């Protein structure tokens, strides 16, 4: 498994579970966090867990790869480019919904959480497409 593929797995496993819990709380139990401080605290806890999990996993990957050069070839760049382009469309669609459509009927935390969902979905799409790119070989860009 290439180093970039390992990093994609790490990003997915450190991001998806914690943000799934966050959005489950926001959607399923909206009255659980009534104050602004509690909402920001919940978001800070989720972001911190994501950061700690990712940095810890990255340190483990780097320790295993100690002494090996980080090599990125044209295939790696093509896989990353394709995944980034598709994730961009997911992100721009989410931001159009948040910034152009939703402000007429919604405000506050509904906008914030929808924007965050757009970002998380875009990153999930990017890393999932990177993994698919490594698992399903293509002969052309």
CSV table of C-alpha atoms in Angstrom, one decimal:
chain,number,residue,atom,x,y,z
A,1,UNK,CA,0.0,0.0,0.0
A,2,UNK,CA,1.4,3.4,-1.0
A,3,UNK,CA,2.0,6.1,1.5
A,4,UNK,CA,-0.6,8.3,0.0
A,5,UNK,CA,-3.2,5.5,0.2
A,6,UNK,CA,-2.4,5.0,3.8
A,7,UNK,CA,-2.9,8.7,4.4
A,8,UNK,CA,-6.3,8.6,2.7
A,9,UNK,CA,-7.4,5.7,4.9
A,10,UNK,CA,-6.2,7.6,7.9
A,11,UNK,CA,-8.1,10.7,6.9
A,12,UNK,CA,-11.3,8.8,6.4
A,13,UNK,CA,-11.1,6.8,9.6
A,14,UNK,CA,-10.2,9.8,11.7
A,15,UNK,CA,-12.8,12.1,10.2
A,16,UNK,CA,-16.0,10.2,9.3
A,17,UNK,CA,-16.9,8.5,12.7
A,18,UNK,CA,-16.5,11.7,14.8
A,19,UNK,CA,-18.4,13.9,12.4
A,20,UNK,CA,-21.1,11.2,12.0
A,21,UNK,CA,-21.6,11.4,15.8
A,22,UNK,CA,-21.6,15.2,15.7
A,23,UNK,CA,-24.3,15.4,12.9
A,24,UNK,CA,-26.3,12.7,14.6
A,25,UNK,CA,-26.4,14.8,17.8
A,26,UNK,CA,-27.3,17.9,15.8
A,27,UNK,CA,-30.1,16.2,13.8
A,28,UNK,CA,-31.4,13.7,16.3
A,29,UNK,CA,-31.1,15.7,19.5
A,30,UNK,CA,-31.2,19.4,18.6
A,31,UNK,CA,-32.2,20.5,22.1
A,32,UNK,CA,-29.3,18.6,23.7
A,33,UNK,CA,-27.1,21.7,23.2
A,34,UNK,CA,-29.2,24.7,23.9
A,35,UNK,CA,-26.6,27.4,24.4
A,36,UNK,CA,-24.0,28.8,22.0
A,37,UNK,CA,-21.2,27.8,24.3
A,38,UNK,CA,-22.4,24.2,24.4
A,39,UNK,CA,-22.6,24.1,20.6
A,40,UNK,CA,-19.2,25.5,20.2
A,41,UNK,CA,-17.8,23.2,22.9
A,42,UNK,CA,-19.3,20.2,21.1
A,43,UNK,CA,-17.8,21.3,17.8
A,44,UNK,CA,-14.4,21.9,19.5
A,45,UNK,CA,-14.4,18.4,21.0
A,46,UNK,CA,-15.3,16.8,17.7
A,47,UNK,CA,-12.6,18.8,15.8
A,48,UNK,CA,-10.0,18.0,18.6
A,49,UNK,CA,-10.8,14.3,18.4
A,50,UNK,CA,-10.4,14.4,14.7
A,51,UNK,CA,-7.1,16.2,14.9
A,52,UNK,CA,-5.6,14.0,17.6
A,53,UNK,CA,-6.6,10.8,15.7
A,54,UNK,CA,-5.2,12.1,12.5
A,55,UNK,CA,-1.9,13.4,14.0
A,56,UNK,CA,-1.5,10.2,16.0
A,57,UNK,CA,-2.0,8.0,12.9
A,58,UNK,CA,0.3,10.2,10.8
A,59,UNK,CA,3.0,9.8,13.4
A,60,UNK,CA,2.6,6.0,13.3
A,61,UNK,CA,2.8,6.0,9.5
A,62,UNK,CA,5.9,8.2,9.6
A,63,UNK,CA,7.5,5.9,12.2
A,64,UNK,CA,6.9,2.8,10.0
A,65,UNK,CA,8.2,4.7,6.9
A,66,UNK,CA,11.3,6.0,8.7
A,67,UNK,CA,14.2,6.3,6.3
A,68,UNK,CA,12.0,5.7,3.2
A,69,UNK,CA,11.8,8.6,0.8
A,70,UNK,CA,8.4,10.0,0.1
A,71,UNK,CA,7.9,9.3,-3.6
A,72,UNK,CA,5.0,10.7,-5.6
A,73,UNK,CA,4.8,9.8,-9.2
A,74,UNK,CA,2.5,10.8,-12.1
A,75,UNK,CA,-0.1,8.2,-11.2
A,76,UNK,CA,-0.3,9.6,-7.7
A,77,UNK,CA,-0.7,13.1,-8.9
A,78,UNK,CA,-3.4,12.0,-11.4
A,79,UNK,CA,-5.3,10.2,-8.8
A,80,UNK,CA,-5.1,13.1,-6.4
A,81,UNK,CA,-6.1,15.6,-9.1
A,82,UNK,CA,-9.1,13.6,-10.2
A,83,UNK,CA,-10.3,13.2,-6.6
A,84,UNK,CA,-9.7,16.9,-5.8
A,85,UNK,CA,-11.7,18.0,-8.9
A,86,UNK,CA,-14.7,15.9,-8.0
A,87,UNK,CA,-14.5,17.0,-4.3
A,88,UNK,CA,-14.4,20.6,-5.5
A,89,UNK,CA,-17.8,20.2,-7.2
A,90,UNK,CA,-19.3,18.7,-4.0
A,91,UNK,CA,-17.8,21.6,-2.0
A,92,UNK,CA,-19.0,24.3,-4.4
A,93,UNK,CA,-22.5,22.8,-4.5
A,94,UNK,CA,-22.7,22.8,-0.7
A,95,UNK,CA,-21.4,26.4,-0.4
A,96,UNK,CA,-24.0,27.5,-3.0
A,97,UNK,CA,-26.7,25.9,-1.0
A,98,UNK,CA,-25.4,27.5,2.2
A,99,UNK,CA,-24.6,30.9,0.8
A,100,UNK,CA,-27.2,31.5,-1.9
A,101,UNK,CA,-30.3,29.4,-1.1
A,102,UNK,CA,-30.4,28.9,2.6
A,103,UNK,CA,-30.0,32.5,3.9
A,104,UNK,CA,-33.6,33.3,2.7
A,105,UNK,CA,-35.2,30.9,5.1
A,106,UNK,CA,-32.5,29.9,7.6
A,107,UNK,CA,-29.9,31.4,9.9
A,108,UNK,CA,-27.5,30.7,12.7
A,109,UNK,CA,-26.4,27.2,13.5
A,110,UNK,CA,-28.4,25.7,10.6
A,111,UNK,CA,-26.2,27.5,8.2
A,112,UNK,CA,-23.0,26.7,10.1
A,113,UNK,CA,-23.8,23.0,10.3
A,114,UNK,CA,-24.8,22.8,6.7
A,115,UNK,CA,-21.6,24.4,5.7
A,116,UNK,CA,-19.6,22.0,7.9
A,117,UNK,CA,-21.5,19.1,6.3
A,118,UNK,CA,-20.5,20.3,2.9
A,119,UNK,CA,-16.9,20.5,3.8
A,120,UNK,CA,-16.9,17.1,5.5
A,121,UNK,CA,-18.7,15.5,2.5
A,122,UNK,CA,-16.2,17.1,0.1
A,123,UNK,CA,-13.3,15.7,2.0
A,124,UNK,CA,-14.9,12.3,2.3
A,125,UNK,CA,-15.5,12.2,-1.5
A,126,UNK,CA,-11.9,13.3,-2.1
A,127,UNK,CA,-10.4,10.6,0.1
A,128,UNK,CA,-12.8,7.9,-1.1
A,129,UNK,CA,-11.9,8.7,-4.7
A,130,UNK,CA,-8.2,8.5,-3.9
A,131,UNK,CA,-8.8,5.1,-2.5
A,132,UNK,CA,-10.8,4.0,-5.5
A,133,UNK,CA,-8.1,5.3,-7.7
A,134,UNK,CA,-5.5,3.1,-6.1
A,135,UNK,CA,-7.8,0.1,-6.0
A,136,UNK,CA,-9.1,0.4,-9.6
A,137,UNK,CA,-6.3,1.0,-12.0
A,138,UNK,CA,-6.9,3.2,-15.0
A,139,UNK,CA,-4.8,3.4,-18.1
A,140,UNK,CA,-5.6,7.0,-19.0
A,141,UNK,CA,-6.3,10.2,-17.1
